[in-house]
Structures are given as C-alpha cells and as structure tokens.
GROMACS .gro file of C-alpha atoms in nm:
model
  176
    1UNK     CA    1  -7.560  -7.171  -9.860
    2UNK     CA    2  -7.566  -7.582  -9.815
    3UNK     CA    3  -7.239  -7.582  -9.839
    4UNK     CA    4  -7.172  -7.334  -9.546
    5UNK     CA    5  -7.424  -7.473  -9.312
    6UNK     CA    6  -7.190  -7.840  -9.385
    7UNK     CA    7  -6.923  -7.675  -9.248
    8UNK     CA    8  -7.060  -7.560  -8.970
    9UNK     CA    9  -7.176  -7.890  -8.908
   10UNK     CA   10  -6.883  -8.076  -8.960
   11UNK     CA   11  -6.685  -7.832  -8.736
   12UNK     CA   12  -6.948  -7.901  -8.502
   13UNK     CA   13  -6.915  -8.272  -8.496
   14UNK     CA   14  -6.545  -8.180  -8.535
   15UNK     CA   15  -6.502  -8.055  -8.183
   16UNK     CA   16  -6.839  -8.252  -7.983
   17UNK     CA   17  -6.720  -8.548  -8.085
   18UNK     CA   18  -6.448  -8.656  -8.311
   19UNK     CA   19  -6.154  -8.462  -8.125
   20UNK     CA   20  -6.245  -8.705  -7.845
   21UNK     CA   21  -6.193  -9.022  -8.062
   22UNK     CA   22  -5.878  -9.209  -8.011
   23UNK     CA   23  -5.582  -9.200  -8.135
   24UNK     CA   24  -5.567  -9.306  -8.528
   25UNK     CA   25  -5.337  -9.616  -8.452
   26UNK     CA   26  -5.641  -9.719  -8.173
   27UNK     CA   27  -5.955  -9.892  -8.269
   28UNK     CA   28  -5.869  -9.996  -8.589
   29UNK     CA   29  -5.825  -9.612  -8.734
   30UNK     CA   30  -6.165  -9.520  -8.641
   31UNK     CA   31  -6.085  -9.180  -8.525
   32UNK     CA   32  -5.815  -9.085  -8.795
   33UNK     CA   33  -6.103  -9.164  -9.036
   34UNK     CA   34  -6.362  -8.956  -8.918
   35UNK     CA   35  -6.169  -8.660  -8.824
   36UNK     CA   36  -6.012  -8.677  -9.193
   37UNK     CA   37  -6.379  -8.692  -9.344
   38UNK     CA   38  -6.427  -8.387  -9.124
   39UNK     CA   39  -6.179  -8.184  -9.192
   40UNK     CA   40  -6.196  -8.234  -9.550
   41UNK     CA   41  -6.511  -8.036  -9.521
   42UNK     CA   42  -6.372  -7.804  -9.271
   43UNK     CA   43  -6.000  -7.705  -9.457
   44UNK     CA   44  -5.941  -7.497  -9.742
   45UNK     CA   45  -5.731  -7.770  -9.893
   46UNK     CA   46  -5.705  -8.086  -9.751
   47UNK     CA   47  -5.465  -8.362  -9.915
   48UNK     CA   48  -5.470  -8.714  -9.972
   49UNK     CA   49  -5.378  -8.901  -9.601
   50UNK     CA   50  -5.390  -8.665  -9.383
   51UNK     CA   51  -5.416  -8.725  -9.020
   52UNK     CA   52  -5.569  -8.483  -8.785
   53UNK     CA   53  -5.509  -8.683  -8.415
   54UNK     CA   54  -5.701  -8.696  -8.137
   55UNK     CA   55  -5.707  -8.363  -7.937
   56UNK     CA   56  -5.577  -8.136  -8.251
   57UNK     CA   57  -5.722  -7.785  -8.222
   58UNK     CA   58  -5.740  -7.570  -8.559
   59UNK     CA   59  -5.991  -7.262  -8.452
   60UNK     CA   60  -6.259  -7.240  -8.765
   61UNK     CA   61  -5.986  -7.393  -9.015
   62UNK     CA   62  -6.165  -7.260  -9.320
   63UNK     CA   63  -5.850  -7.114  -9.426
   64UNK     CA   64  -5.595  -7.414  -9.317
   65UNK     CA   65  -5.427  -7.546  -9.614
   66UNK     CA   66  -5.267  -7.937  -9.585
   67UNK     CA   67  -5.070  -8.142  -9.822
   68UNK     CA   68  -5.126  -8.497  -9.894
   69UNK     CA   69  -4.944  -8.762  -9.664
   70UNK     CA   70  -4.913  -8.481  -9.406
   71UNK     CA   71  -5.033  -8.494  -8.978
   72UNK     CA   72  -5.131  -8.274  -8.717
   73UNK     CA   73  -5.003  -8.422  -8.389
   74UNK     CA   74  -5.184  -8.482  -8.075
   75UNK     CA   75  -5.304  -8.172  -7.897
   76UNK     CA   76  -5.157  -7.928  -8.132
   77UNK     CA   77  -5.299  -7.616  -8.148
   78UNK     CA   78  -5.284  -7.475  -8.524
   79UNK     CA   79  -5.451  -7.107  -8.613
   80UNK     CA   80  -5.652  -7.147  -8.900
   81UNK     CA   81  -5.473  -6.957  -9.186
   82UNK     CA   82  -5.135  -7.210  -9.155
   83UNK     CA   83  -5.051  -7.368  -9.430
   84UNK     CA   84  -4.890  -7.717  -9.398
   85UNK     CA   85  -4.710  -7.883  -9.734
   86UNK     CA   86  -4.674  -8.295  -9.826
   87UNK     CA   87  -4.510  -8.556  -9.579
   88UNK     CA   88  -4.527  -8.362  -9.307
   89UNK     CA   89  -4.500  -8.497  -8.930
   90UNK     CA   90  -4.578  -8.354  -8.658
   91UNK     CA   91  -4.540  -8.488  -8.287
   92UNK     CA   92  -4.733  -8.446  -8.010
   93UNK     CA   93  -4.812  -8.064  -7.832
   94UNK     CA   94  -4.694  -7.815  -8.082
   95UNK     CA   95  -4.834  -7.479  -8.026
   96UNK     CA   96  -4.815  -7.264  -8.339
   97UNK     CA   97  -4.839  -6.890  -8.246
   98UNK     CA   98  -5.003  -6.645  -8.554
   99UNK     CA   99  -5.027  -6.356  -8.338
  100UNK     CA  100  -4.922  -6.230  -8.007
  101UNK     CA  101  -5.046  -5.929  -7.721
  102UNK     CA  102  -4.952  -5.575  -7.805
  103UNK     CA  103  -4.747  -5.428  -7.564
  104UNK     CA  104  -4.585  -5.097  -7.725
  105UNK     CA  105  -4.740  -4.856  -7.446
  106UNK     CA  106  -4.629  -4.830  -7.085
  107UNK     CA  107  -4.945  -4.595  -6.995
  108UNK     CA  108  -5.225  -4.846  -7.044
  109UNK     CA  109  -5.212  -5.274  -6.920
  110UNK     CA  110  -5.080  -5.476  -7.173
  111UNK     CA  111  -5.440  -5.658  -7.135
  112UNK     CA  112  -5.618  -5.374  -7.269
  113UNK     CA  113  -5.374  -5.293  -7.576
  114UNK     CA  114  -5.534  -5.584  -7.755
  115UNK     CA  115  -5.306  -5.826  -8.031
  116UNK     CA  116  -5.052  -5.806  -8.322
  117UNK     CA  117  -5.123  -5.854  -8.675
  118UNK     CA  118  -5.180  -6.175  -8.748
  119UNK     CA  119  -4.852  -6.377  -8.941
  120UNK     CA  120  -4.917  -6.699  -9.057
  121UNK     CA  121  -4.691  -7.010  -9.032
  122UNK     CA  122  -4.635  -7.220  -9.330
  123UNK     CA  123  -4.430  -7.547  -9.332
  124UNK     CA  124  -4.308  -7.677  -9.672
  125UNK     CA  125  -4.298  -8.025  -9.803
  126UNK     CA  126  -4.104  -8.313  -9.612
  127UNK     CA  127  -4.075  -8.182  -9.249
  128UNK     CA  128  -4.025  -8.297  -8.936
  129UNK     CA  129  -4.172  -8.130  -8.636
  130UNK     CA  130  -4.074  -8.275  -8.326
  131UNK     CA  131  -4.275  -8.323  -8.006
  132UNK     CA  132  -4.420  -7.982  -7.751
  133UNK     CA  133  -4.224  -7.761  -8.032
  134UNK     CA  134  -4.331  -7.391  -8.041
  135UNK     CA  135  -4.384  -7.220  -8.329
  136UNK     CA  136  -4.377  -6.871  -8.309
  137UNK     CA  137  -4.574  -6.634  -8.546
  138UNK     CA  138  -4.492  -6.609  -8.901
  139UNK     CA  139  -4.218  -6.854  -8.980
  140UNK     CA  140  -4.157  -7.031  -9.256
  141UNK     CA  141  -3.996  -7.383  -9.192
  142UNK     CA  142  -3.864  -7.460  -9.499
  143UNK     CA  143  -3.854  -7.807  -9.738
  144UNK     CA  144  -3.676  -8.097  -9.587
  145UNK     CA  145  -3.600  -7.957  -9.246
  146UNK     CA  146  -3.622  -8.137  -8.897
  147UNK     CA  147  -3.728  -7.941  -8.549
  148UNK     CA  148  -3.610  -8.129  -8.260
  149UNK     CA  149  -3.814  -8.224  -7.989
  150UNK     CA  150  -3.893  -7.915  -7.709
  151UNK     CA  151  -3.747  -7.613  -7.952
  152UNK     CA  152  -3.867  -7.282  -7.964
  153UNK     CA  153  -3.888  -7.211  -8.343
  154UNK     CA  154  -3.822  -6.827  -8.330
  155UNK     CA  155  -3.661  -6.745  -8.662
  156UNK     CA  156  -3.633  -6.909  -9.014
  157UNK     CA  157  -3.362  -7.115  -9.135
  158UNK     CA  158  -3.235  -7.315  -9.483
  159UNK     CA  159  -3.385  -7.585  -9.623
  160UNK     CA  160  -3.286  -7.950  -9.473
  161UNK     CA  161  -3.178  -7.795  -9.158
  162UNK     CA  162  -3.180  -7.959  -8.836
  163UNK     CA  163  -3.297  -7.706  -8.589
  164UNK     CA  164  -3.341  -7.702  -8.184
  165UNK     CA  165  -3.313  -7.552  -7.884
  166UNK     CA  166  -3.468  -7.240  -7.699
  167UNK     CA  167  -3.427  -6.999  -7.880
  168UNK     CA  168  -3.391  -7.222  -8.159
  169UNK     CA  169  -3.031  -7.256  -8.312
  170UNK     CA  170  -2.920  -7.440  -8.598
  171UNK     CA  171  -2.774  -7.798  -8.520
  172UNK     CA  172  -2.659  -7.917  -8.879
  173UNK     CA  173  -2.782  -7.916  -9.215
  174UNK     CA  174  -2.888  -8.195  -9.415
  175UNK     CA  175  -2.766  -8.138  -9.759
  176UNK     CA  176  -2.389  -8.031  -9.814
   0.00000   0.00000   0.00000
C-alpha cells in the first residue's frame, strides 16, 4: 500500500512541479535529476541515465518501460504502456499516438463512437528520434534506426534505417 501511495506522490510532484524545472543542461542538471528520481518511482522500468526533459508528458506511466542511457525529449507526449530500449534520443515535440477515435459508422458523430484499441509503441535499442516526429499507434521502430526531423512515422521499417517524411518513407539504410 506504501508503495502505491509513493507513486501517487511522486507523479504528483511529477507534474506540480518538476515538469516545470528547466531544461537538464540548465542549472547545473537540477531538473534532469529530480525528474529522473521521479520517474524512477513512477515507470515500470526505468534504466540507468535516463532523462525525462522539461515539459515531457507520460499520462500515469506505471506501465512505461525505459532503457538505460535513453531520453524523452522536451514536450513529448508518451502514453504510458510505450516501451523505450538503451541509447535512445529523442528531440524535442514528439507525439506518440497508442490509440486513435473510432469512426467505422456514418449514422452516429465520430465524437460519440468513442476510441480504438489501444497499440503500444516500442522503440528498440540505439535510436534516433528526431525533433516534432509523430508516432503513430503501434509501431515498432526497430534497433539502430534514425527518424528524421518532422516525419510522420506511419508504418514499420528494418533495422538501421533512416526514415522521414509524411507519410514516412524510407531514405537509406544503415547497414549494407
């Protein structure tokens, strides 16, 4: 039971206070410190190193998992349930979707036909998520990959690709 009402807690300080701290290369780490104490609490799994910047929004993130050495970038918006691997970076603004509104039926408003399932995103070991990048639900960024700045992430692709666009296309891949 302690260990519930600490979650709470720290999910409460979480979101009155330490998502307002500055960024973790500002005030001599300060914030990147606190939040990671935090969220430590907070995540299902949370790694060795992690940074959690200023403005990063994870719903109850009792079921985020995150690697060690890994980020979550300024005002992103993760749903709790993603699971993020080791040496991950993420920029600034990414929006990862896990669901989306139903919209099967033409006789009743789209507003009243509620949501999808919920589909989790997970993101393997050694990525690179480029800056306002949307995620949308359920894929699976495989090991080594880059997303370029601004993409749309609407399917999967091979590991140590280099992917971009919208709707995202493959650039190149890493490995030969």
């Amino acid at each position: 039971m302690s260990n519930r009402i600490n979650v709470k807690l720290c999910r409460y300080l979480y979101y009155h206070f330490a998502i307002y701290l500055p960024r973790s290369n500002k005030m001599y780490g300060l914030g990147k410190v606190v939040r990671y104490h935090l969220c430590k609490r907070i995540f299902l799994k949370c790694g060795k190193n992690v940074n959690i910047e200023r403005g990063a929004v994870f719903g109850s993130g009792e079921h985020i998992q995150i690697g060690d050495n890994s980020g979550i970038g300024i005002n992103a918006v993760i749903p709790d349930g993603s699971i993020i691997g080791r040496d991950v970076m993420m920029g600034p603004n990414c929006f990862v979707h896990s669901r989306n509104h139903s919209f099967d039926r033409t006789d009743i408003p789209m507003i009243k036909q509620g949501y999808t399932e919920s589909k989790h995103v997970v993101i393997d070991d050694d990525v690179w998520i480029g800056r306002d990048v949307t995620i949308m639900i359920g894929r699976h960024i495989k090991r080594g990959s880059i997303i370029a700045a601004n993409c749309v992430l609407t399917k999967d692709y091979p590991e140590y690709s280099v992917i971009g666009g919208n709707p995202s296309r493959l650039i190149k891949q890493r490995k030969s």
